[in-house]
Tab-separated table of C-alpha atoms and ligand atoms in Angstrom:
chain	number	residue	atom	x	y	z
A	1	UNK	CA	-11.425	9.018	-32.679
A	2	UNK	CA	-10.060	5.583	-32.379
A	3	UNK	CA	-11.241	3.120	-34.351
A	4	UNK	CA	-14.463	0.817	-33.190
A	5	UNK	CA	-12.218	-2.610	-34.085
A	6	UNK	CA	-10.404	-0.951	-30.392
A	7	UNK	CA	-14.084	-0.552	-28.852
A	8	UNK	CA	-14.707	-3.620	-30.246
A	9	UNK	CA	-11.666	-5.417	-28.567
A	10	UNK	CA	-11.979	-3.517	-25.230
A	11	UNK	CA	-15.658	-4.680	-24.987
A	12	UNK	CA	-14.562	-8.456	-25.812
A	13	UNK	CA	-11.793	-8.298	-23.096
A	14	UNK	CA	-14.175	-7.053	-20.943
A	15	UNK	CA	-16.730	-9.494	-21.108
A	16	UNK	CA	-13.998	-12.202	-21.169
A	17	UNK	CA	-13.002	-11.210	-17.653
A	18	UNK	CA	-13.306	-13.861	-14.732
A	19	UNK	CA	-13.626	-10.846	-12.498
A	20	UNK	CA	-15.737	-8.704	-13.756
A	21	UNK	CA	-18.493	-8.843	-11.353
A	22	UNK	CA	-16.309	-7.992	-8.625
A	23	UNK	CA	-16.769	-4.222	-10.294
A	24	UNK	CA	-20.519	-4.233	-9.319
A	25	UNK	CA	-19.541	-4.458	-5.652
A	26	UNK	CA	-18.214	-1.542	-5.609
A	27	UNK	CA	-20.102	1.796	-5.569
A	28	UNK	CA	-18.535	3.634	-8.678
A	29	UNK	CA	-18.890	7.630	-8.353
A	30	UNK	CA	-21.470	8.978	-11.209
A	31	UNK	CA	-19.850	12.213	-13.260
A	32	UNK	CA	-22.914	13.607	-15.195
A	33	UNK	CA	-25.268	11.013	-16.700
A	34	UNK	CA	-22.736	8.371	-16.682
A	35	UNK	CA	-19.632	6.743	-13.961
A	36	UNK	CA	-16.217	8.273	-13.585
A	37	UNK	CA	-13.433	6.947	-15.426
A	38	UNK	CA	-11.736	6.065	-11.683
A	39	UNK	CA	-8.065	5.584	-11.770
A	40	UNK	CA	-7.314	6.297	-8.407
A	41	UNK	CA	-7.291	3.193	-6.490
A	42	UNK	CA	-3.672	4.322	-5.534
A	43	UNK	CA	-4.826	7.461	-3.757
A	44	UNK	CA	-7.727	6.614	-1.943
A	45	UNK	CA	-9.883	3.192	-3.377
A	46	UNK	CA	-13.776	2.921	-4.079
A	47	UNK	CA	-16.284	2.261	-1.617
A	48	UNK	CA	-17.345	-1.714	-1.528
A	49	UNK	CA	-21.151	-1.750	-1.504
A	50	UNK	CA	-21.475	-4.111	1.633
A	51	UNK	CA	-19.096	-1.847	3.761
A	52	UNK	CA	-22.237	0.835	4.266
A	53	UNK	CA	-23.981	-2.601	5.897
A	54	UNK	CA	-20.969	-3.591	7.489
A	55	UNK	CA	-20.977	-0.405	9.348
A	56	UNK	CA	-24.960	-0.275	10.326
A	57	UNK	CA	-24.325	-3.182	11.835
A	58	UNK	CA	-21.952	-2.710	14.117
A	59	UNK	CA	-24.280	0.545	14.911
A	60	UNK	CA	-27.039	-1.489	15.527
A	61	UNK	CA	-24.797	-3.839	17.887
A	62	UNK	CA	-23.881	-1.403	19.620
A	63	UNK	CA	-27.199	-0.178	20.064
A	64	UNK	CA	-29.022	-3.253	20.807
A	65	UNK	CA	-26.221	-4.668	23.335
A	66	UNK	CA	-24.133	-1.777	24.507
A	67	UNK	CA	-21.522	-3.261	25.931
A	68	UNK	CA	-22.408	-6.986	26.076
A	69	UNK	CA	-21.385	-6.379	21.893
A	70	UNK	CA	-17.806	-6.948	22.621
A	71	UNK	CA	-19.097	-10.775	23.203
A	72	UNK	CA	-22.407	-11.076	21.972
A	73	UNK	CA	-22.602	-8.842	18.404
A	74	UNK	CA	-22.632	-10.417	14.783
A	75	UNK	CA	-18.610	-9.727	15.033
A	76	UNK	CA	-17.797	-9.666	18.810
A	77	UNK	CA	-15.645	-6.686	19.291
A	78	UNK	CA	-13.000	-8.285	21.646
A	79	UNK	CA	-11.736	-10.620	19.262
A	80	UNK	CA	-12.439	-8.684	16.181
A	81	UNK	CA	-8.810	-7.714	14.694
A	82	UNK	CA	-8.571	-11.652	14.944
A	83	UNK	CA	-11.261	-11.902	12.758
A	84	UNK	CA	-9.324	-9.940	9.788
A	85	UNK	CA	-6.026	-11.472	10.429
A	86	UNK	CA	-6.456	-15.020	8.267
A	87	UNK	CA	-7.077	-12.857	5.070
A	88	UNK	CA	-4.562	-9.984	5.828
A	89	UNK	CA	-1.926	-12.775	6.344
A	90	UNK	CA	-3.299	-14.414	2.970
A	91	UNK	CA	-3.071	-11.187	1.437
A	92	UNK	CA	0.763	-10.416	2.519
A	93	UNK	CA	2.084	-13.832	2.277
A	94	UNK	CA	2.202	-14.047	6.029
A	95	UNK	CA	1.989	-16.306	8.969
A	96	UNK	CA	-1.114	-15.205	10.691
A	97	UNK	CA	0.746	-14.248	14.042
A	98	UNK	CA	3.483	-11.967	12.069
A	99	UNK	CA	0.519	-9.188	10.715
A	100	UNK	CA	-1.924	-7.057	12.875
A	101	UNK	CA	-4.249	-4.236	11.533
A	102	UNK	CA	-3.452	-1.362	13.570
A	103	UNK	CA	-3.550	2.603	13.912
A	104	UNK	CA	-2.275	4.335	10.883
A	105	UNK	CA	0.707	3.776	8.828
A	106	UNK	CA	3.175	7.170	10.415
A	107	UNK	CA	1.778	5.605	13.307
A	108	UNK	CA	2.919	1.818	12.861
A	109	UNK	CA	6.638	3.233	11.139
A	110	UNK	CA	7.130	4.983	14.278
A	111	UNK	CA	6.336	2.064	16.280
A	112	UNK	CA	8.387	-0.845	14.373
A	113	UNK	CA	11.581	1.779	14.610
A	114	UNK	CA	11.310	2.390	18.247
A	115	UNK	CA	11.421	-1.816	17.955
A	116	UNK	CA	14.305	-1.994	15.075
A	117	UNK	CA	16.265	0.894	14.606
A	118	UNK	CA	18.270	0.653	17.247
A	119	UNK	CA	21.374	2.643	15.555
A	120	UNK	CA	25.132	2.744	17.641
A	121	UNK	CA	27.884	4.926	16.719
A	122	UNK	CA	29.382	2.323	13.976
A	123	UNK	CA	26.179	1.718	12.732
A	124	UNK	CA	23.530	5.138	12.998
A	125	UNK	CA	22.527	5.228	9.859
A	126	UNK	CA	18.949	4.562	8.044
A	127	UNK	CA	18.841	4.215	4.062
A	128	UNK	CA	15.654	5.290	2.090
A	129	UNK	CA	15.553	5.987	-1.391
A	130	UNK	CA	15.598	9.393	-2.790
A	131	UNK	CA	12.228	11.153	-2.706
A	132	UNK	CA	11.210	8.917	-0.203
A	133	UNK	CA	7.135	9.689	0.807
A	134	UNK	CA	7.837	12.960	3.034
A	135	UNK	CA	6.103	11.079	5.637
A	136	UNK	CA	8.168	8.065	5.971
A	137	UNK	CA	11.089	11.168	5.397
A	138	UNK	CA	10.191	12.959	8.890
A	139	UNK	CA	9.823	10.032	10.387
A	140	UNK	CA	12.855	8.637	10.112
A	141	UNK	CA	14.656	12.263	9.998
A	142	UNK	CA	12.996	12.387	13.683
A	143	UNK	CA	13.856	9.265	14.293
A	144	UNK	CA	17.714	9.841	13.739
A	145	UNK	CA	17.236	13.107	15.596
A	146	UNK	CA	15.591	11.158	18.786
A	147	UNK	CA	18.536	8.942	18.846
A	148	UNK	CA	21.071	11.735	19.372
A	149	UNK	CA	22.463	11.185	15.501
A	150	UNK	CA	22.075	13.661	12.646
A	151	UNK	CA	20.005	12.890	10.018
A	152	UNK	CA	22.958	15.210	7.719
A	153	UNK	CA	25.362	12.133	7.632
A	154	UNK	CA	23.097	9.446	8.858
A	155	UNK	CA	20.270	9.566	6.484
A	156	UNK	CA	21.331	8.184	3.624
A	157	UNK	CA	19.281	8.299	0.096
A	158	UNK	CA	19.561	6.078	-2.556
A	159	UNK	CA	19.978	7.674	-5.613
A	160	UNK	CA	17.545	6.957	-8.946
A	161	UNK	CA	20.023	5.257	-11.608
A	162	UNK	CA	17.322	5.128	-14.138
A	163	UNK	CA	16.429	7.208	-17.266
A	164	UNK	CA	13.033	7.512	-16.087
A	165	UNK	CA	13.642	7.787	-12.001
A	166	UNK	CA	13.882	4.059	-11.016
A	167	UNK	CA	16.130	2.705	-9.778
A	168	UNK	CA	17.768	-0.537	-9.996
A	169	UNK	CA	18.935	-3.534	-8.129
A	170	UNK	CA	22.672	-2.574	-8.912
A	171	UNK	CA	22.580	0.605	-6.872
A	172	UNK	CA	21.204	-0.830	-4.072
A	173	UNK	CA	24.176	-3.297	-4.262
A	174	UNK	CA	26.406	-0.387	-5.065
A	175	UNK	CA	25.244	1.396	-2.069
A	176	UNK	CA	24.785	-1.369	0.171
A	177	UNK	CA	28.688	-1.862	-0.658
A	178	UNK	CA	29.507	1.588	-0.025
A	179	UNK	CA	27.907	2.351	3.456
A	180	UNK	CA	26.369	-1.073	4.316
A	181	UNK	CA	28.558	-1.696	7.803
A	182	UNK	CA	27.306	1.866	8.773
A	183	UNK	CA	23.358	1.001	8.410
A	184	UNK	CA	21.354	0.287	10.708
A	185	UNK	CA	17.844	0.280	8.880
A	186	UNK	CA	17.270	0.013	5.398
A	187	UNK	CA	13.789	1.346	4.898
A	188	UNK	CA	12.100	1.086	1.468
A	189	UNK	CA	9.308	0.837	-0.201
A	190	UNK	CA	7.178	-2.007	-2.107
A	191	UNK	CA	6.419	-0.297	-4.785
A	192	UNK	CA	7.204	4.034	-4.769
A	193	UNK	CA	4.291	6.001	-4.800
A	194	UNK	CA	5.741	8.157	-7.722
A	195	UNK	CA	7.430	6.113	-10.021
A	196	UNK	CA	5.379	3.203	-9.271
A	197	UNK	CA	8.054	0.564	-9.577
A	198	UNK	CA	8.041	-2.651	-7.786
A	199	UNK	CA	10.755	-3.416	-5.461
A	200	UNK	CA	12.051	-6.817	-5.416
A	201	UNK	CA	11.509	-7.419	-1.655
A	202	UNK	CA	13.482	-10.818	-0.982
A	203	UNK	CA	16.568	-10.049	-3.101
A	204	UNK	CA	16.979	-6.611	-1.427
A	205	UNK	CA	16.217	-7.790	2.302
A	206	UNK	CA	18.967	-10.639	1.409
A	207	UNK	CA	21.149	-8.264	0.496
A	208	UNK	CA	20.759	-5.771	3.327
A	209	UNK	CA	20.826	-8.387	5.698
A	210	UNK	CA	24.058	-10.185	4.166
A	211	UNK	CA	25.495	-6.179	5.578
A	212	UNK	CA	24.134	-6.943	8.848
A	213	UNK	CA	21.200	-4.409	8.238
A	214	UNK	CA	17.204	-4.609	9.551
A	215	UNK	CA	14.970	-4.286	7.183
A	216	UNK	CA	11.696	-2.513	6.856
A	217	UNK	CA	9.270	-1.899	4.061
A	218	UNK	CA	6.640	0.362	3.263
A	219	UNK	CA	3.747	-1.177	1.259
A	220	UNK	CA	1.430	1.422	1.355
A	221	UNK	CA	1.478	1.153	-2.415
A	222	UNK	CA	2.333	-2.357	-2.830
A	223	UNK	CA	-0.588	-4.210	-0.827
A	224	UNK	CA	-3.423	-5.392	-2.568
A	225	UNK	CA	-1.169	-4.128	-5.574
A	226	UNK	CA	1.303	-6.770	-5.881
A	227	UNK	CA	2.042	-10.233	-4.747
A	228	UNK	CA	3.689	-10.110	-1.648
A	229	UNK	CA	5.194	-12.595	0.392
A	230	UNK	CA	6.111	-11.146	3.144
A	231	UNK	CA	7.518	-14.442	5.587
A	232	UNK	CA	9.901	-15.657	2.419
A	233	UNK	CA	11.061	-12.186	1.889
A	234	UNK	CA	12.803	-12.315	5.436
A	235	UNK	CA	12.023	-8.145	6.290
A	236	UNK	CA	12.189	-7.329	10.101
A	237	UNK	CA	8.872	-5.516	9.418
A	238	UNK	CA	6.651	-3.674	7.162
A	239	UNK	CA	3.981	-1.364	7.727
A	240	UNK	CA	0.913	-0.439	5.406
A	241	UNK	CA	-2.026	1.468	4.962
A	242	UNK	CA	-5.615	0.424	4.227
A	243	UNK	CA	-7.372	3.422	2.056
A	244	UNK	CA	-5.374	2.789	-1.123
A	245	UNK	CA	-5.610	-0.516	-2.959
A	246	UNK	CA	-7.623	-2.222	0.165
A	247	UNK	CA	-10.462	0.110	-0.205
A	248	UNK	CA	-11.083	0.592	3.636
A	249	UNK	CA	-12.142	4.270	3.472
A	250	UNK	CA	-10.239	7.141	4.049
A	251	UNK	CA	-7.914	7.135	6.442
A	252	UNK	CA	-8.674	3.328	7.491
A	253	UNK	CA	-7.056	1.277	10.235
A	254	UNK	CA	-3.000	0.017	9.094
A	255	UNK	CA	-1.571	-2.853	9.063
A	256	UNK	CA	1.793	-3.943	10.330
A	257	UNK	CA	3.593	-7.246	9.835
A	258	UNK	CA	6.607	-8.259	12.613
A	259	UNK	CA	8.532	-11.348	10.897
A	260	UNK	CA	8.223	-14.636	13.197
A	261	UNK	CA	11.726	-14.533	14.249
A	262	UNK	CA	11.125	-11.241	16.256
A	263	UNK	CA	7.950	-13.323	18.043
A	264	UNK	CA	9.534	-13.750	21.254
A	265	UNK	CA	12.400	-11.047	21.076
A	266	UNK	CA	12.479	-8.722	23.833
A	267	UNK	CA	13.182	-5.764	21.707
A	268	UNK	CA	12.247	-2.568	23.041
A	269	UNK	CA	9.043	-0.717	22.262
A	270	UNK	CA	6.034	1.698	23.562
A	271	UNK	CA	3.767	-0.820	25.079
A	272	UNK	CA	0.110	-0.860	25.874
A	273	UNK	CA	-2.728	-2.755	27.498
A	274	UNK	CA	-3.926	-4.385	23.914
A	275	UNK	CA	-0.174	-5.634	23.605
A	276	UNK	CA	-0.384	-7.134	26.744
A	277	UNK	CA	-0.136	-11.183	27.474
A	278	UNK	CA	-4.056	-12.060	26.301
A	279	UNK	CA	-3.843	-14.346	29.116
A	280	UNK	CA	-3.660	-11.961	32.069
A	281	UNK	CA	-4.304	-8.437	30.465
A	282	UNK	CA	-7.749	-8.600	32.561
A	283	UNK	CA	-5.960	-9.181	35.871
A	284	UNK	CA	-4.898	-5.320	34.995
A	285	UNK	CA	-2.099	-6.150	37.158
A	286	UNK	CA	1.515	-3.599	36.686
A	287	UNK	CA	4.025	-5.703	34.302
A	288	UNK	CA	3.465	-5.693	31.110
A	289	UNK	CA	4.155	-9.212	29.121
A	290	UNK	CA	3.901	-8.479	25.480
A	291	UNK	CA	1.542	-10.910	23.795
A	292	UNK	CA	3.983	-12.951	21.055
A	293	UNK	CA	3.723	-12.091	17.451
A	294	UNK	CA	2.698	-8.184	16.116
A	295	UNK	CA	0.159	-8.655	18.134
A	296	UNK	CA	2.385	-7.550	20.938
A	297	UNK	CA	2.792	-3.928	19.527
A	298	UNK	CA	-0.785	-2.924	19.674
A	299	UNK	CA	-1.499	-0.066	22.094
A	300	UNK	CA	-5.231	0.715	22.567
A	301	UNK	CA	-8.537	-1.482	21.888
A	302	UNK	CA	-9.109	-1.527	18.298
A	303	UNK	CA	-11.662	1.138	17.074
A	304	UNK	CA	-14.486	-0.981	15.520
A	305	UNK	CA	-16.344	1.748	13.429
A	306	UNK	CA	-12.689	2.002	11.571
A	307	UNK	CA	-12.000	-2.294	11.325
A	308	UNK	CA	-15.861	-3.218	9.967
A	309	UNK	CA	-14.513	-1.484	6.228
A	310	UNK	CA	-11.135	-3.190	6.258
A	311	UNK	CA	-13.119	-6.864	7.304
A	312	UNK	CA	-15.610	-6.043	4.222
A	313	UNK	CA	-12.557	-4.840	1.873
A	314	UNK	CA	-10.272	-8.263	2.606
A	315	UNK	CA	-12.814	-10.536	2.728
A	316	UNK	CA	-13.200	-9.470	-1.151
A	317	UNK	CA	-9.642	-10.034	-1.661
A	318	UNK	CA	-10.198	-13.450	-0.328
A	319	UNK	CA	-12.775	-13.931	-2.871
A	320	UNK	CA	-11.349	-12.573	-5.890
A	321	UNK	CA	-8.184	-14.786	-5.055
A	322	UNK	CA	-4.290	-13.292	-5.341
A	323	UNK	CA	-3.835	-15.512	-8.478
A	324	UNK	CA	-6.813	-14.221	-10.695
A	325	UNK	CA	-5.849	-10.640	-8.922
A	326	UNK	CA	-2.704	-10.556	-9.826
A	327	UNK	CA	-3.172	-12.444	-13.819
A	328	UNK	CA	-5.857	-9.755	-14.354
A	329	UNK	CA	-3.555	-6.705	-12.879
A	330	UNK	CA	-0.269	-7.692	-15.352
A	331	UNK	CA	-2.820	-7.976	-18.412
A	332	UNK	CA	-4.956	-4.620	-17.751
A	333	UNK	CA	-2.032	-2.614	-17.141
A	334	UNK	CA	-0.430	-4.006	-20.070
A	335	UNK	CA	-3.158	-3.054	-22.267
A	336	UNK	CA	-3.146	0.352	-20.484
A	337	UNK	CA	0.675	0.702	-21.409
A	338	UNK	CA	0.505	-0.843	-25.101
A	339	UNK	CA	-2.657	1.801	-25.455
A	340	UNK	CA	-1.072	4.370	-24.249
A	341	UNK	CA	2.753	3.551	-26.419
A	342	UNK	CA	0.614	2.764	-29.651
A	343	UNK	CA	-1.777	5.519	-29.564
A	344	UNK	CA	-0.221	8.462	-27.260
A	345	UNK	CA	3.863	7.961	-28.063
A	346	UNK	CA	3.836	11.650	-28.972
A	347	UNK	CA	1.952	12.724	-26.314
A	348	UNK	CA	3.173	10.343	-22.813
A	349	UNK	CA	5.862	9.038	-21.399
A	350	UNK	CA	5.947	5.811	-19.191
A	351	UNK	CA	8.137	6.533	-16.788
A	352	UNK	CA	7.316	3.055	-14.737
A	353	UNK	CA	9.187	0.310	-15.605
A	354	UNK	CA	8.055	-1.609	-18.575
A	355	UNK	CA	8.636	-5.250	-17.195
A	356	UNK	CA	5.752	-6.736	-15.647
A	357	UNK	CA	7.623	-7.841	-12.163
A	358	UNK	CA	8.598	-4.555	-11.953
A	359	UNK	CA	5.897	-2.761	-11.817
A	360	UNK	CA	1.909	-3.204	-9.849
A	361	UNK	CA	-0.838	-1.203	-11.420
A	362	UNK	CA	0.152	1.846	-11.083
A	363	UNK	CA	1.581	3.914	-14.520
A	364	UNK	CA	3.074	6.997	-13.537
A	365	UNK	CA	3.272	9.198	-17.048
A	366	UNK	CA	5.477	12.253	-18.096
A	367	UNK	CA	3.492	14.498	-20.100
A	368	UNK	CA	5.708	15.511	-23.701
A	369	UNK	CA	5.824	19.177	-24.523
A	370	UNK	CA	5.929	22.824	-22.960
A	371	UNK	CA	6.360	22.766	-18.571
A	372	UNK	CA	2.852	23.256	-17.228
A	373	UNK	CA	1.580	20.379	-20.417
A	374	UNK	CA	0.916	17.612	-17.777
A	375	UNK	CA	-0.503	19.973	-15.389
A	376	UNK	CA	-3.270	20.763	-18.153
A	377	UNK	CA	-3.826	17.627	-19.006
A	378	UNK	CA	-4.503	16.633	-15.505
A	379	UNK	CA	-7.143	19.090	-15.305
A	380	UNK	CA	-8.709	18.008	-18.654
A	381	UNK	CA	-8.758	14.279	-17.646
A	382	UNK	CA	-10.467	15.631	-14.242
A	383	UNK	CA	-13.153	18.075	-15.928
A	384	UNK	CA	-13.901	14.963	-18.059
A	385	UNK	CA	-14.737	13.035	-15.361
A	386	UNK	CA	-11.561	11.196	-15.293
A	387	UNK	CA	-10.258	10.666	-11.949
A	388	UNK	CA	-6.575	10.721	-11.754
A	389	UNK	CA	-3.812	12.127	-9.927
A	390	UNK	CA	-1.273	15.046	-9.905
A	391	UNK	CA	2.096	14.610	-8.282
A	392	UNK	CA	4.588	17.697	-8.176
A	393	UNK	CA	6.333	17.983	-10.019
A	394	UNK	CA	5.362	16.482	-13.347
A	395	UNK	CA	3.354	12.891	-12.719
A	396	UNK	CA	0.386	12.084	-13.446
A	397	UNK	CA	-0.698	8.782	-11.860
A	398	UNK	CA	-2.786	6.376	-13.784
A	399	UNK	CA	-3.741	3.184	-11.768
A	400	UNK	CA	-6.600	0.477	-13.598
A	401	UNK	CA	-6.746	-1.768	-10.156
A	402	UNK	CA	-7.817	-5.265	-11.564
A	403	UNK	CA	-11.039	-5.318	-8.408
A	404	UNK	CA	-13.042	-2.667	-10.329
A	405	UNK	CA	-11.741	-0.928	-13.640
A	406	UNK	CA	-11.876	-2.537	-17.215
A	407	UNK	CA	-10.289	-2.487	-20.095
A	408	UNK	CA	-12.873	0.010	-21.435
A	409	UNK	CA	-11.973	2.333	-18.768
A	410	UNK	CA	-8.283	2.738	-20.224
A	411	UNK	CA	-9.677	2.898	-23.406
A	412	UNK	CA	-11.851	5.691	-22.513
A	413	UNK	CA	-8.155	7.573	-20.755
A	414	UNK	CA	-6.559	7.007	-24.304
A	415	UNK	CA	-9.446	8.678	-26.141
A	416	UNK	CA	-9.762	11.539	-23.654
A	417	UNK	CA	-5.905	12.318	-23.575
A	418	UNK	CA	-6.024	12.181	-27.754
A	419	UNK	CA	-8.997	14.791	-27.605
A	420	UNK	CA	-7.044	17.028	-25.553
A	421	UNK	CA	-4.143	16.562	-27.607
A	422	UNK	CA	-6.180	17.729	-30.835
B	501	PLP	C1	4.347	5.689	0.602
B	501	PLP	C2	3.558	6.320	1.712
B	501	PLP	N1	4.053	6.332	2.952
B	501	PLP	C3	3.388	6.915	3.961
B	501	PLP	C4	2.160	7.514	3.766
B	501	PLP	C5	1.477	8.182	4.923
B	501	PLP	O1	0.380	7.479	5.338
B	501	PLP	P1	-0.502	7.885	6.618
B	501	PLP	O2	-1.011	9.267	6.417
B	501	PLP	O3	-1.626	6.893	6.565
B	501	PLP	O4	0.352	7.738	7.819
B	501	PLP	C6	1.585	7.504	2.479
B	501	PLP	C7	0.282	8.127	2.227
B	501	PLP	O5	-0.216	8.221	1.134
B	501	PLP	C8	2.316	6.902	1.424
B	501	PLP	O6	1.842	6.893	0.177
């Protein structure tokens, strides 16, 4: 057992918490008696309590006013992605005109490459980093393909340098060196769903753009995780998803931020009727105009049912404030990973980054011992009601997100992992 002066502590820092109410918004699922221990935030986060309202309501509208709710419901439906974009720009570090919440995040990569990767034959190529999300992987595999290239010599993956997987802002300079006139997109993420390091995202876009590259990221792990700012960072684009850290639901609408500079561009892209001019998309007339800002790369209508969770989930970020957010993140996953170093440094290995800027929430840990040891303890943490997850081959992701877990939580992993070890 560990010793009550821990309980003790873990009870103080939770009651010293400016946030801790924010956990009671949330609907927290039970295991027996009691709550899960719910580190999954990364995966898929818990349900806010006024997103079940959120959605009767827009049932009701509909309802009541059929189609007259597109102008006269609680949240009229025509303008309603405007009505999340003030606190999804907040949330990015964004002008409000560069970010729109859109389709799904495949989806949105898809659509910013048919806009920026725009490869030649001196420059086909598209960096990711090794063990890239497959996703973002076929995409830009099919992506390469669609363009006539092969993705055999123009995919190029940046290697981990790192004892632990990570890798750092050397070999991207190494690499950038090496093949830099050749790419055409550098695509990375915010912070990599495996290793769960944080990217740097100005220092890298400066130096793929210093090699004439566009850059993209994908923050499907880094919003609502870390502090972004997406406008000083200078990135062509970046494309998230909603059902992670931004607790939309599963599967939630995307977002999708187009930097400022690209307002006006004529770049290519698929168009539809949503991206159309606001001023004359009515006149339903043949030419399409596309409206200025990422607002311009919308195709359809935006599905209501799917925004009402997202306007719940960032109104709550608005709330809890990025500065209190992010203070209470770096200190509960610091406790997590001085718990887990003091108590466990037979058992785990930390294989994220130990420095606070380089990492969000998220601790992705090596289990010590025979092959199939962090396998079985991911099944002991789950039969205990401990909720987190598996990633082949040998992770096991831990996230406390600062919105809804407490320090008692990772005190309660600690103790469970110990138990299993005895
Ligand atoms: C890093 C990353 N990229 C892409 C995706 C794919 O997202 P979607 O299925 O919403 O397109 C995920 C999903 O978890 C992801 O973690």
């Amino acid at each position: 057992m560990l010793s009550t002066a821990h309980e003790k502590a873990a009870r103080a820092r939770d009651a010293a918490d400016p946030l801790r109410q924010f956990r009671d918004e949330f609907v927290i699922p039970p295991h027996g008696a009691g709550e899960q221990l719910y580190f999954c935030g990364n995966s898929l986060g818990l349900q806010p309590r006024a997103t079940r309202q959120a959605l009767l309501d827009e049932l009701d509208d509909w309802g009541q006013l059929g189609v007259e709710a597109h102008f006269r419901g609680r949240h009229p439906w025509m303008p309603y992605h405007a009505e999340v974009r003030a606190h999804l720009a907040e949330l990015v570090g964004a002008q409000p005109e560069e970010v729109v919440a859109m389709n799904s995040l495949t989806v949105n990569l898809h659509l910013m490459m048919v806009s920026f990767y725009l490869p030649t034959s001196d420059r086909p190529a598209i960096l990711i980093e090794k063990n890239a999300f497959p996703s973002d992987r076929y995409a830009v595999e099919s992506q390469i393909r669609f363009h006539g290239f092969d993705p055999a010599t123009d995919l190029i993956e940046l290697d981990a340098d790192e004892p632990s997987g990570t890798i750092s802002l050397a070999a991207i300079e190494r690499i950038l060196d090496q093949h830099g006139k050749r790419i055409a997109l550098v695509l990375l993420p915010g912070v990599q769903y495996l290793t769960g390091q944080a990217f740097d995202l100005k220092r890298v876009t400066d130096l793929a753009r210093l090699k004439g590259c566009v850059v993209g990221w994908d923050l499907a792990h880094a919003v609502g995780n870390i502090r972004l700012n997406l406008h000083d960072s200078g990135a062509d684009f970046a494309v998230w998803c909603s059902y992670k850290y931004l607790n939309s639901g599963p599967g939630a609408v995307a977002g999708c931020f187009v930097h400022e500079r690209h307002a006006q561009a004529m770049l290519p892209r698929f168009a539809g009727w949503w991206g159309n001019d606001q001023a004359t998309r009515f006149r339903m007339g043949p030419e399409f105009k596309a409206t200025p800002g990422a607002d311009g790369w919308q195709l359809s209508n935006p599905p209501i049912l799917a925004l009402a969770p997202v306007r719940v989930s960032l109104e709550i970020f608005h709330r809890a404030g990025q500065s209190r957010l992010q203070d209470k993140s770096a200190e509960l996953t610091g406790y997590f990973a001085g718990l887990l170093e003091t108590e466990l440094p037979h058992i785990v290995h930390i294989a994220t980054p130990c420095e606070a800027q380089r990492r969000g929430c998220q601790l992705s840990l090596r289990v010590k011992g025979p092959r199939d040891a962090g396998r079985r303890l991911f099944e002991h943490l789950t039969s205990n009601g401990i909720v987190v997850d598996w990633r082949e081959p040998d992770v096991i992701r831990a996230a406390p997100t600062p919105l809804y877990n407490r320090y008692s939580d990772c005190l309660g992993f600690v103790q469970a992992v110990r138990d299993w070890a005895a």
